[in-house]
Amino acid sequence: MDLTLRQLEVFATVARRGSFTEAAERLHVAQSSLSRTVKSMERSLGVSLLERTTRRVRCTPEGEEVLAVAERLLSRHRAEMNGLERYLRGDRGTVTVSTLPSLAATLLPPAIVRLREEAPEVDVHVLDGMAESALDRLEAGESDLALVAVGRLRPGLHASALVRDRFLAVLPPGHHLAERDETTWAELAAEPFVVTGGDSSVRRVVEDALRDSGVDEPHLIQAGNISTVGGLIGAGIGVSALPALTLPLMGFAEHARVPLQGPVTERRISVVVPEHRTLGPAAARLLWVLRRMRALEHPLPEGAVWEP
């Protein structure tokens, strides 16, 4: 016994309508084609499915049972096809993003809110860590896309610039540089300077900027993460230079911030994807949301701007 979905749909339509003519109109096929389909089913099953009169048709007892089975199968098929259609549109599914803690806390949340408003069935998994770890996860297939500050891009990856994130001087409350409209790296480095750990992309940018400004060996105080840097600055232990998108992670600690120049230093936040891996529909939907936020110039913390 092997009945197709098309046969079941034809039989169910005829049985519900009680008429080959009405069923043919509903399905937009010739009435003779429907008659042949039902007769083929009856031969396959070895039973009569419909009782035919001059005006109407109705199910035999066997036909009633086949109709019940057909309705269940067709309903399940429609539900599965609707689910597949929603998945292909990016309306449901799962997207995993590997990113920096600062971006996981500032840039991603409004994007996820917008995504969930449009596609509530999409689940978002956020893997936050250092930039190299985020790219490792992307290459290993553990994430669909990475949102990171890109230095030298690895082979096989493609980066699309999203945000420029300016470094600001971050100072204890009441610090003498806090009253300035701007300050320089050299002036900042004359103070005890709090830096993040050596595996941080922020640390590498800071060291390059200090070297470019002619500072040889500043007095460095190393902290493990941005929150610790904020606590040390808030306690008056030192100053630092941090990109604007990291500063919300220090909201618990009092601090002042002043634009830095000599040189003006920025990090470029990019969406990174593998060159030869197709994004799934849910991941493509999130990427579209991020790009639309850029087009609409969604507000960013002072010092960060969308890339054109």
PDB file of C-alpha atoms in Angstrom:
ATOM      1  CA  MET A   1       0.000   0.000   0.000  1.00  0.00           C
ATOM      2  CA  ASP A   2       1.583   3.273  -1.126  1.00  0.00           C
ATOM      3  CA  LEU A   3      -0.607   6.353  -1.402  1.00  0.00           C
ATOM      4  CA  THR A   4       0.873   9.722  -2.281  1.00  0.00           C
ATOM      5  CA  LEU A   5       0.078  13.039  -0.632  1.00  0.00           C
ATOM      6  CA  ARG A   6      -1.438  14.179  -3.904  1.00  0.00           C
ATOM      7  CA  GLN A   7      -3.802  11.193  -3.951  1.00  0.00           C
ATOM      8  CA  LEU A   8      -4.804  11.842  -0.345  1.00  0.00           C
ATOM      9  CA  GLU A   9      -5.391  15.538  -1.085  1.00  0.00           C
ATOM     10  CA  VAL A  10      -7.590  14.679  -4.087  1.00  0.00           C
ATOM     11  CA  PHE A  11      -9.623  12.130  -2.159  1.00  0.00           C
ATOM     12  CA  ALA A  12     -10.025  14.402   0.894  1.00  0.00           C
ATOM     13  CA  THR A  13     -11.174  17.313  -1.286  1.00  0.00           C
ATOM     14  CA  VAL A  14     -13.760  15.170  -3.100  1.00  0.00           C
ATOM     15  CA  ALA A  15     -14.977  13.685   0.185  1.00  0.00           C
ATOM     16  CA  ARG A  16     -15.254  17.079   1.916  1.00  0.00           C
ATOM     17  CA  ARG A  17     -17.017  18.699  -1.041  1.00  0.00           C
ATOM     18  CA  GLY A  18     -19.223  15.695  -1.767  1.00  0.00           C
ATOM     19  CA  SER A  19     -18.768  16.418  -5.443  1.00  0.00           C
ATOM     20  CA  PHE A  20     -16.177  15.666  -8.127  1.00  0.00           C
ATOM     21  CA  THR A  21     -17.206  18.846  -9.934  1.00  0.00           C
ATOM     22  CA  GLU A  22     -16.674  21.115  -6.921  1.00  0.00           C
ATOM     23  CA  ALA A  23     -13.438  19.355  -6.040  1.00  0.00           C
ATOM     24  CA  ALA A  24     -12.160  19.822  -9.593  1.00  0.00           C
ATOM     25  CA  GLU A  25     -12.922  23.538  -9.382  1.00  0.00           C
ATOM     26  CA  ARG A  26     -11.175  23.766  -6.025  1.00  0.00           C
ATOM     27  CA  LEU A  27      -8.061  21.963  -7.251  1.00  0.00           C
ATOM     28  CA  HIS A  28      -8.098  23.533 -10.719  1.00  0.00           C
ATOM     29  CA  VAL A  29      -7.904  20.197 -12.557  1.00  0.00           C
ATOM     30  CA  ALA A  30     -10.190  18.245 -14.847  1.00  0.00           C
ATOM     31  CA  GLN A  31     -12.936  16.199 -13.182  1.00  0.00           C
ATOM     32  CA  SER A  32     -11.882  13.124 -15.137  1.00  0.00           C
ATOM     33  CA  SER A  33      -8.411  13.369 -13.573  1.00  0.00           C
ATOM     34  CA  LEU A  34      -9.917  13.277 -10.076  1.00  0.00           C
ATOM     35  CA  SER A  35     -12.035  10.267 -10.949  1.00  0.00           C
ATOM     36  CA  ARG A  36      -8.978   8.400 -12.221  1.00  0.00           C
ATOM     37  CA  THR A  37      -7.049   9.266  -9.034  1.00  0.00           C
ATOM     38  CA  VAL A  38      -9.791   7.974  -6.708  1.00  0.00           C
ATOM     39  CA  LYS A  39     -10.234   4.790  -8.759  1.00  0.00           C
ATOM     40  CA  SER A  40      -6.471   4.212  -8.611  1.00  0.00           C
ATOM     41  CA  MET A  41      -6.635   4.515  -4.807  1.00  0.00           C
ATOM     42  CA  GLU A  42      -9.536   2.074  -4.628  1.00  0.00           C
ATOM     43  CA  ARG A  43      -7.620  -0.461  -6.731  1.00  0.00           C
ATOM     44  CA  SER A  44      -4.538  -0.045  -4.563  1.00  0.00           C
ATOM     45  CA  LEU A  45      -6.510  -0.488  -1.317  1.00  0.00           C
ATOM     46  CA  GLY A  46      -8.903  -3.115  -2.642  1.00  0.00           C
ATOM     47  CA  VAL A  47     -11.952  -1.337  -1.252  1.00  0.00           C
ATOM     48  CA  SER A  48     -14.560   1.159  -2.390  1.00  0.00           C
ATOM     49  CA  LEU A  49     -13.993   4.602  -0.918  1.00  0.00           C
ATOM     50  CA  LEU A  50     -16.924   6.590  -2.273  1.00  0.00           C
ATOM     51  CA  GLU A  51     -20.566   5.890  -2.950  1.00  0.00           C
ATOM     52  CA  ARG A  52     -21.549   7.743  -6.111  1.00  0.00           C
ATOM     53  CA  THR A  53     -25.053   9.012  -6.863  1.00  0.00           C
ATOM     54  CA  THR A  54     -26.262  11.153  -9.731  1.00  0.00           C
ATOM     55  CA  ARG A  55     -25.821  14.333  -7.695  1.00  0.00           C
ATOM     56  CA  ARG A  56     -23.418  13.762  -4.777  1.00  0.00           C
ATOM     57  CA  VAL A  57     -20.790  11.368  -3.450  1.00  0.00           C
ATOM     58  CA  ARG A  58     -20.240  10.240   0.111  1.00  0.00           C
ATOM     59  CA  CYS A  59     -17.684   8.119   1.899  1.00  0.00           C
ATOM     60  CA  THR A  60     -18.105   4.419   2.515  1.00  0.00           C
ATOM     61  CA  PRO A  61     -17.098   3.233   6.011  1.00  0.00           C
ATOM     62  CA  GLU A  62     -13.674   2.411   4.584  1.00  0.00           C
ATOM     63  CA  GLY A  63     -13.617   5.827   2.938  1.00  0.00           C
ATOM     64  CA  GLU A  64     -14.347   7.521   6.277  1.00  0.00           C
ATOM     65  CA  GLU A  65     -11.290   5.807   7.785  1.00  0.00           C
ATOM     66  CA  VAL A  66      -9.089   6.780   4.828  1.00  0.00           C
ATOM     67  CA  LEU A  67     -10.402  10.344   5.065  1.00  0.00           C
ATOM     68  CA  ALA A  68      -9.445  10.557   8.760  1.00  0.00           C
ATOM     69  CA  VAL A  69      -5.929   9.313   7.983  1.00  0.00           C
ATOM     70  CA  ALA A  70      -5.658  11.675   5.020  1.00  0.00           C
ATOM     71  CA  GLU A  71      -6.726  14.690   7.110  1.00  0.00           C
ATOM     72  CA  ARG A  72      -4.121  13.918   9.771  1.00  0.00           C
ATOM     73  CA  LEU A  73      -1.320  13.407   7.251  1.00  0.00           C
ATOM     74  CA  LEU A  74      -2.225  16.490   5.211  1.00  0.00           C
ATOM     75  CA  SER A  75      -2.457  18.640   8.338  1.00  0.00           C
ATOM     76  CA  ARG A  76       0.956  17.431   9.515  1.00  0.00           C
ATOM     77  CA  HIS A  77       2.396  18.006   6.049  1.00  0.00           C
ATOM     78  CA  ARG A  78       1.052  21.579   5.923  1.00  0.00           C
ATOM     79  CA  ALA A  79       2.457  22.293   9.380  1.00  0.00           C
ATOM     80  CA  GLU A  80       5.880  20.925   8.423  1.00  0.00           C
ATOM     81  CA  MET A  81       5.943  22.884   5.167  1.00  0.00           C
ATOM     82  CA  ASN A  82       4.940  26.066   7.011  1.00  0.00           C
ATOM     83  CA  GLY A  83       7.750  25.440   9.487  1.00  0.00           C
ATOM     84  CA  LEU A  84      10.216  24.913   6.660  1.00  0.00           C
ATOM     85  CA  GLU A  85       9.064  28.111   4.984  1.00  0.00           C
ATOM     86  CA  ARG A  86       9.529  30.061   8.244  1.00  0.00           C
ATOM     87  CA  TYR A  87      13.012  28.586   8.634  1.00  0.00           C
ATOM     88  CA  LEU A  88      14.020  29.488   5.069  1.00  0.00           C
ATOM     89  CA  ARG A  89      12.782  33.061   5.630  1.00  0.00           C
ATOM     90  CA  GLY A  90      14.834  33.306   8.812  1.00  0.00           C
ATOM     91  CA  ASP A  91      11.694  33.502  10.947  1.00  0.00           C
ATOM     92  CA  ARG A  92      12.769  30.565  13.092  1.00  0.00           C
ATOM     93  CA  GLY A  93      15.981  28.704  13.832  1.00  0.00           C
ATOM     94  CA  THR A  94      19.148  29.334  15.824  1.00  0.00           C
ATOM     95  CA  VAL A  95      22.057  31.706  15.289  1.00  0.00           C
ATOM     96  CA  THR A  96      25.272  31.601  17.309  1.00  0.00           C
ATOM     97  CA  VAL A  97      27.518  34.673  17.533  1.00  0.00           C
ATOM     98  CA  SER A  98      31.062  34.673  18.886  1.00  0.00           C
ATOM     99  CA  THR A  99      32.063  38.137  20.014  1.00  0.00           C
ATOM    100  CA  LEU A 100      33.895  40.347  22.492  1.00  0.00           C
ATOM    101  CA  PRO A 101      32.348  40.930  25.939  1.00  0.00           C
ATOM    102  CA  SER A 102      32.024  44.669  25.228  1.00  0.00           C
ATOM    103  CA  LEU A 103      30.064  44.018  22.037  1.00  0.00           C
ATOM    104  CA  ALA A 104      27.986  41.298  23.670  1.00  0.00           C
ATOM    105  CA  ALA A 105      26.929  43.884  26.250  1.00  0.00           C
ATOM    106  CA  THR A 106      26.450  46.946  24.013  1.00  0.00           C
ATOM    107  CA  LEU A 107      26.061  46.317  20.289  1.00  0.00           C
ATOM    108  CA  LEU A 108      24.344  42.930  20.240  1.00  0.00           C
ATOM    109  CA  PRO A 109      21.457  43.455  22.716  1.00  0.00           C
ATOM    110  CA  PRO A 110      19.539  46.031  20.630  1.00  0.00           C
ATOM    111  CA  ALA A 111      20.097  43.870  17.543  1.00  0.00           C
ATOM    112  CA  ILE A 112      18.731  40.818  19.348  1.00  0.00           C
ATOM    113  CA  VAL A 113      15.709  42.823  20.565  1.00  0.00           C
ATOM    114  CA  ARG A 114      14.912  43.865  16.990  1.00  0.00           C
ATOM    115  CA  LEU A 115      15.422  40.326  15.730  1.00  0.00           C
ATOM    116  CA  ARG A 116      13.114  38.855  18.359  1.00  0.00           C
ATOM    117  CA  GLU A 117      10.445  41.470  17.602  1.00  0.00           C
ATOM    118  CA  GLU A 118      10.453  40.399  13.947  1.00  0.00           C
ATOM    119  CA  ALA A 119      11.177  36.694  14.409  1.00  0.00           C
ATOM    120  CA  PRO A 120      10.282  35.479  17.938  1.00  0.00           C
ATOM    121  CA  GLU A 121      11.097  31.870  17.034  1.00  0.00           C
ATOM    122  CA  VAL A 122      14.769  32.624  16.390  1.00  0.00           C
ATOM    123  CA  ASP A 123      17.068  31.660  19.273  1.00  0.00           C
ATOM    124  CA  VAL A 124      20.334  33.580  19.651  1.00  0.00           C
ATOM    125  CA  HIS A 125      23.363  32.069  21.389  1.00  0.00           C
ATOM    126  CA  VAL A 126      26.153  34.483  22.360  1.00  0.00           C
ATOM    127  CA  LEU A 127      29.691  33.185  22.958  1.00  0.00           C
ATOM    128  CA  ASP A 128      31.767  36.016  24.399  1.00  0.00           C
ATOM    129  CA  GLY A 129      35.518  36.003  24.852  1.00  0.00           C
ATOM    130  CA  MET A 130      38.729  37.362  23.369  1.00  0.00           C
ATOM    131  CA  ALA A 131      38.917  38.181  19.653  1.00  0.00           C
ATOM    132  CA  GLU A 132      41.162  35.223  18.825  1.00  0.00           C
ATOM    133  CA  SER A 133      38.824  32.881  20.672  1.00  0.00           C
ATOM    134  CA  ALA A 134      35.845  34.300  18.759  1.00  0.00           C
ATOM    135  CA  LEU A 135      37.581  33.622  15.450  1.00  0.00           C
ATOM    136  CA  ASP A 136      38.642  30.149  16.591  1.00  0.00           C
ATOM    137  CA  ARG A 137      34.999  29.331  17.300  1.00  0.00           C
ATOM    138  CA  LEU A 138      33.947  30.694  13.927  1.00  0.00           C
ATOM    139  CA  GLU A 139      36.513  28.593  12.065  1.00  0.00           C
ATOM    140  CA  ALA A 140      35.561  25.496  14.068  1.00  0.00           C
ATOM    141  CA  GLY A 141      31.908  25.924  13.107  1.00  0.00           C
ATOM    142  CA  GLU A 142      30.835  26.604  16.700  1.00  0.00           C
ATOM    143  CA  SER A 143      29.457  30.007  15.683  1.00  0.00           C
ATOM    144  CA  ASP A 144      27.740  31.257  12.545  1.00  0.00           C
ATOM    145  CA  LEU A 145      29.381  34.670  12.545  1.00  0.00           C
ATOM    146  CA  ALA A 146      31.813  36.663  14.665  1.00  0.00           C
ATOM    147  CA  LEU A 147      31.526  40.282  15.769  1.00  0.00           C
ATOM    148  CA  VAL A 148      35.031  41.437  16.651  1.00  0.00           C
ATOM    149  CA  ALA A 149      37.692  44.102  16.325  1.00  0.00           C
ATOM    150  CA  VAL A 150      39.752  42.831  13.412  1.00  0.00           C
ATOM    151  CA  GLY A 151      43.467  43.362  13.189  1.00  0.00           C
ATOM    152  CA  ARG A 152      45.104  41.044  10.679  1.00  0.00           C
ATOM    153  CA  LEU A 153      42.365  38.915   9.136  1.00  0.00           C
ATOM    154  CA  ARG A 154      42.949  35.187   8.921  1.00  0.00           C
ATOM    155  CA  PRO A 155      42.901  33.485   5.501  1.00  0.00           C
ATOM    156  CA  GLY A 156      39.499  32.103   4.546  1.00  0.00           C
ATOM    157  CA  LEU A 157      37.547  34.735   6.496  1.00  0.00           C
ATOM    158  CA  HIS A 158      35.711  37.790   5.202  1.00  0.00           C
ATOM    159  CA  ALA A 159      35.190  40.932   7.297  1.00  0.00           C
ATOM    160  CA  SER A 160      32.566  43.618   6.765  1.00  0.00           C
ATOM    161  CA  ALA A 161      33.226  46.824   8.734  1.00  0.00           C
ATOM    162  CA  LEU A 162      30.314  47.889  10.924  1.00  0.00           C
ATOM    163  CA  VAL A 163      31.420  50.384  13.611  1.00  0.00           C
ATOM    164  CA  ARG A 164      34.401  52.639  14.331  1.00  0.00           C
ATOM    165  CA  ASP A 165      35.114  52.736  18.056  1.00  0.00           C
ATOM    166  CA  ARG A 166      37.333  55.608  19.279  1.00  0.00           C
ATOM    167  CA  PHE A 167      39.687  55.271  22.232  1.00  0.00           C
ATOM    168  CA  LEU A 168      39.055  57.724  25.053  1.00  0.00           C
ATOM    169  CA  ALA A 169      41.109  58.670  28.071  1.00  0.00           C
ATOM    170  CA  VAL A 170      39.428  57.170  31.141  1.00  0.00           C
ATOM    171  CA  LEU A 171      40.270  58.979  34.369  1.00  0.00           C
ATOM    172  CA  PRO A 172      39.446  58.914  38.083  1.00  0.00           C
ATOM    173  CA  PRO A 173      36.850  61.490  39.182  1.00  0.00           C
ATOM    174  CA  GLY A 174      38.527  64.858  39.835  1.00  0.00           C
ATOM    175  CA  HIS A 175      41.683  63.985  37.888  1.00  0.00           C
ATOM    176  CA  HIS A 176      43.471  67.088  36.585  1.00  0.00           C
ATOM    177  CA  LEU A 177      43.117  65.922  32.954  1.00  0.00           C
ATOM    178  CA  ALA A 178      39.368  65.420  33.325  1.00  0.00           C
ATOM    179  CA  GLU A 179      38.725  69.144  32.878  1.00  0.00           C
ATOM    180  CA  ARG A 180      40.403  69.172  29.455  1.00  0.00           C
ATOM    181  CA  ASP A 181      38.461  69.089  26.174  1.00  0.00           C
ATOM    182  CA  GLU A 182      40.975  66.512  24.976  1.00  0.00           C
ATOM    183  CA  THR A 183      44.302  65.038  25.963  1.00  0.00           C
ATOM    184  CA  THR A 184      47.171  63.143  24.340  1.00  0.00           C
ATOM    185  CA  TRP A 185      48.569  59.666  24.770  1.00  0.00           C
ATOM    186  CA  ALA A 186      51.837  61.120  26.006  1.00  0.00           C
ATOM    187  CA  GLU A 187      50.084  63.152  28.732  1.00  0.00           C
ATOM    188  CA  LEU A 188      48.040  60.144  29.726  1.00  0.00           C
ATOM    189  CA  ALA A 189      51.063  57.851  29.852  1.00  0.00           C
ATOM    190  CA  ALA A 190      52.771  60.156  32.359  1.00  0.00           C
ATOM    191  CA  GLU A 191      50.307  58.743  34.911  1.00  0.00           C
ATOM    192  CA  PRO A 192      50.119  55.191  36.310  1.00  0.00           C
ATOM    193  CA  PHE A 193      48.438  53.428  33.360  1.00  0.00           C
ATOM    194  CA  VAL A 194      45.989  50.556  33.823  1.00  0.00           C
ATOM    195  CA  VAL A 195      45.889  48.052  30.940  1.00  0.00           C
ATOM    196  CA  THR A 196      43.981  44.868  30.187  1.00  0.00           C
ATOM    197  CA  GLY A 197      45.658  41.468  29.893  1.00  0.00           C
ATOM    198  CA  GLY A 198      48.139  40.593  27.171  1.00  0.00           C
ATOM    199  CA  ASP A 199      45.638  38.466  25.215  1.00  0.00           C
ATOM    200  CA  SER A 200      43.292  41.430  24.810  1.00  0.00           C
ATOM    201  CA  SER A 201      42.943  43.163  21.426  1.00  0.00           C
ATOM    202  CA  VAL A 202      42.508  46.438  23.358  1.00  0.00           C
ATOM    203  CA  ARG A 203      45.913  45.934  24.992  1.00  0.00           C
ATOM    204  CA  ARG A 204      47.629  45.552  21.617  1.00  0.00           C
ATOM    205  CA  VAL A 205      46.072  48.757  20.250  1.00  0.00           C
ATOM    206  CA  VAL A 206      47.063  50.658  23.414  1.00  0.00           C
ATOM    207  CA  GLU A 207      50.677  49.482  23.208  1.00  0.00           C
ATOM    208  CA  ASP A 208      50.879  50.481  19.538  1.00  0.00           C
ATOM    209  CA  ALA A 209      49.416  53.934  20.264  1.00  0.00           C
ATOM    210  CA  LEU A 210      51.804  54.537  23.159  1.00  0.00           C
ATOM    211  CA  ARG A 211      54.749  53.528  20.990  1.00  0.00           C
ATOM    212  CA  ASP A 212      53.559  55.788  18.136  1.00  0.00           C
ATOM    213  CA  SER A 213      53.271  58.705  20.564  1.00  0.00           C
ATOM    214  CA  GLY A 214      56.909  58.285  21.622  1.00  0.00           C
ATOM    215  CA  VAL A 215      56.265  56.805  25.075  1.00  0.00           C
ATOM    216  CA  ASP A 216      58.980  54.302  25.950  1.00  0.00           C
ATOM    217  CA  GLU A 217      58.116  52.530  29.188  1.00  0.00           C
ATOM    218  CA  PRO A 218      55.001  53.832  30.948  1.00  0.00           C
ATOM    219  CA  HIS A 219      54.201  52.626  34.425  1.00  0.00           C
ATOM    220  CA  LEU A 220      51.705  49.847  33.614  1.00  0.00           C
ATOM    221  CA  ILE A 221      49.245  48.266  36.016  1.00  0.00           C
ATOM    222  CA  GLN A 222      47.771  45.114  34.474  1.00  0.00           C
ATOM    223  CA  ALA A 223      44.185  44.039  35.072  1.00  0.00           C
ATOM    224  CA  GLY A 224      42.373  40.965  33.837  1.00  0.00           C
ATOM    225  CA  ASN A 225      39.354  42.562  32.193  1.00  0.00           C
ATOM    226  CA  ILE A 226      37.520  45.831  31.555  1.00  0.00           C
ATOM    227  CA  SER A 227      35.500  45.642  34.771  1.00  0.00           C
ATOM    228  CA  THR A 228      38.676  45.359  36.822  1.00  0.00           C
ATOM    229  CA  VAL A 229      40.176  48.299  34.942  1.00  0.00           C
ATOM    230  CA  GLY A 230      37.068  50.315  35.846  1.00  0.00           C
ATOM    231  CA  GLY A 231      37.353  49.412  39.504  1.00  0.00           C
ATOM    232  CA  LEU A 232      41.021  50.425  39.654  1.00  0.00           C
ATOM    233  CA  ILE A 233      40.354  53.741  37.907  1.00  0.00           C
ATOM    234  CA  GLY A 234      37.351  54.456  40.110  1.00  0.00           C
ATOM    235  CA  ALA A 235      39.563  53.915  43.157  1.00  0.00           C
ATOM    236  CA  GLY A 236      42.056  56.487  41.839  1.00  0.00           C
ATOM    237  CA  ILE A 237      44.840  53.962  41.268  1.00  0.00           C
ATOM    238  CA  GLY A 238      45.535  54.947  37.660  1.00  0.00           C
ATOM    239  CA  VAL A 239      44.250  56.091  34.277  1.00  0.00           C
ATOM    240  CA  SER A 240      43.590  54.185  31.081  1.00  0.00           C
ATOM    241  CA  ALA A 241      42.618  54.427  27.424  1.00  0.00           C
ATOM    242  CA  LEU A 242      39.643  52.352  26.296  1.00  0.00           C
ATOM    243  CA  PRO A 243      37.342  52.210  23.281  1.00  0.00           C
ATOM    244  CA  ALA A 244      33.910  53.771  23.729  1.00  0.00           C
ATOM    245  CA  LEU A 245      31.957  50.505  23.447  1.00  0.00           C
ATOM    246  CA  THR A 246      33.786  49.037  26.452  1.00  0.00           C
ATOM    247  CA  LEU A 247      32.835  51.850  28.832  1.00  0.00           C
ATOM    248  CA  PRO A 248      29.317  50.594  29.679  1.00  0.00           C
ATOM    249  CA  LEU A 249      31.055  47.602  31.306  1.00  0.00           C
ATOM    250  CA  MET A 250      32.506  50.077  33.827  1.00  0.00           C
ATOM    251  CA  GLY A 251      29.210  51.738  34.723  1.00  0.00           C
ATOM    252  CA  PHE A 252      29.464  50.607  38.337  1.00  0.00           C
ATOM    253  CA  ALA A 253      32.603  52.735  38.910  1.00  0.00           C
ATOM    254  CA  GLU A 254      32.859  56.518  38.824  1.00  0.00           C
ATOM    255  CA  HIS A 255      35.161  57.801  36.121  1.00  0.00           C
ATOM    256  CA  ALA A 256      35.656  60.656  33.676  1.00  0.00           C
ATOM    257  CA  ARG A 257      36.332  60.319  29.967  1.00  0.00           C
ATOM    258  CA  VAL A 258      38.122  62.709  27.600  1.00  0.00           C
ATOM    259  CA  PRO A 259      38.805  62.328  23.840  1.00  0.00           C
ATOM    260  CA  LEU A 260      42.354  61.228  22.997  1.00  0.00           C
ATOM    261  CA  GLN A 261      44.531  62.537  20.197  1.00  0.00           C
ATOM    262  CA  GLY A 262      48.157  62.377  19.164  1.00  0.00           C
ATOM    263  CA  PRO A 263      47.262  60.017  17.568  1.00  0.00           C
ATOM    264  CA  VAL A 264      43.479  59.681  17.317  1.00  0.00           C
ATOM    265  CA  THR A 265      43.077  55.928  17.729  1.00  0.00           C
ATOM    266  CA  GLU A 266      40.133  53.769  16.730  1.00  0.00           C
ATOM    267  CA  ARG A 267      39.358  50.095  16.512  1.00  0.00           C
ATOM    268  CA  ARG A 268      37.188  48.843  13.675  1.00  0.00           C
ATOM    269  CA  ILE A 269      34.367  46.481  14.625  1.00  0.00           C
ATOM    270  CA  SER A 270      33.506  44.050  11.840  1.00  0.00           C
ATOM    271  CA  VAL A 271      31.176  41.173  11.143  1.00  0.00           C
ATOM    272  CA  VAL A 272      33.339  38.218  10.160  1.00  0.00           C
ATOM    273  CA  VAL A 273      32.089  35.166   8.261  1.00  0.00           C
ATOM    274  CA  PRO A 274      33.862  32.253   6.547  1.00  0.00           C
ATOM    275  CA  GLU A 275      34.347  32.918   2.837  1.00  0.00           C
ATOM    276  CA  HIS A 276      33.179  29.482   1.719  1.00  0.00           C
ATOM    277  CA  ARG A 277      30.386  28.780   4.205  1.00  0.00           C
ATOM    278  CA  THR A 278      26.838  29.854   3.437  1.00  0.00           C
ATOM    279  CA  LEU A 279      25.069  31.644   6.282  1.00  0.00           C
ATOM    280  CA  GLY A 280      21.949  29.914   7.535  1.00  0.00           C
ATOM    281  CA  PRO A 281      18.681  31.854   7.250  1.00  0.00           C
ATOM    282  CA  ALA A 282      18.590  32.862  10.942  1.00  0.00           C
ATOM    283  CA  ALA A 283      22.199  34.096  10.837  1.00  0.00           C
ATOM    284  CA  ALA A 284      21.512  35.997   7.617  1.00  0.00           C
ATOM    285  CA  ARG A 285      18.477  37.576   9.310  1.00  0.00           C
ATOM    286  CA  LEU A 286      20.617  38.800  12.242  1.00  0.00           C
ATOM    287  CA  LEU A 287      23.218  40.190   9.852  1.00  0.00           C
ATOM    288  CA  TRP A 288      20.450  42.029   8.005  1.00  0.00           C
ATOM    289  CA  VAL A 289      19.237  43.500  11.321  1.00  0.00           C
ATOM    290  CA  LEU A 290      22.751  44.765  12.145  1.00  0.00           C
ATOM    291  CA  ARG A 291      23.083  46.371   8.725  1.00  0.00           C
ATOM    292  CA  ARG A 292      19.670  47.975   9.041  1.00  0.00           C
ATOM    293  CA  MET A 293      20.683  49.414  12.440  1.00  0.00           C
ATOM    294  CA  ARG A 294      23.673  50.963  10.665  1.00  0.00           C
ATOM    295  CA  ALA A 295      21.459  52.343   7.876  1.00  0.00           C
ATOM    296  CA  LEU A 296      19.069  53.849  10.433  1.00  0.00           C
ATOM    297  CA  GLU A 297      21.990  55.104  12.571  1.00  0.00           C
ATOM    298  CA  HIS A 298      20.837  53.420  15.766  1.00  0.00           C
ATOM    299  CA  PRO A 299      22.316  55.393  18.717  1.00  0.00           C
ATOM    300  CA  LEU A 300      25.767  54.297  19.873  1.00  0.00           C
ATOM    301  CA  PRO A 301      27.781  55.331  22.940  1.00  0.00           C
ATOM    302  CA  GLU A 302      29.647  58.628  22.499  1.00  0.00           C
ATOM    303  CA  GLY A 303      32.887  57.952  20.641  1.00  0.00           C
ATOM    304  CA  ALA A 304      31.486  55.117  18.504  1.00  0.00           C
ATOM    305  CA  VAL A 305      30.078  55.722  15.018  1.00  0.00           C
ATOM    306  CA  TRP A 306      28.649  53.491  12.315  1.00  0.00           C
ATOM    307  CA  GLU A 307      30.890  52.810   9.341  1.00  0.00           C
ATOM    308  CA  PRO A 308      29.469  54.329   6.137  1.00  0.00           C
TER     309      PRO A 308
END
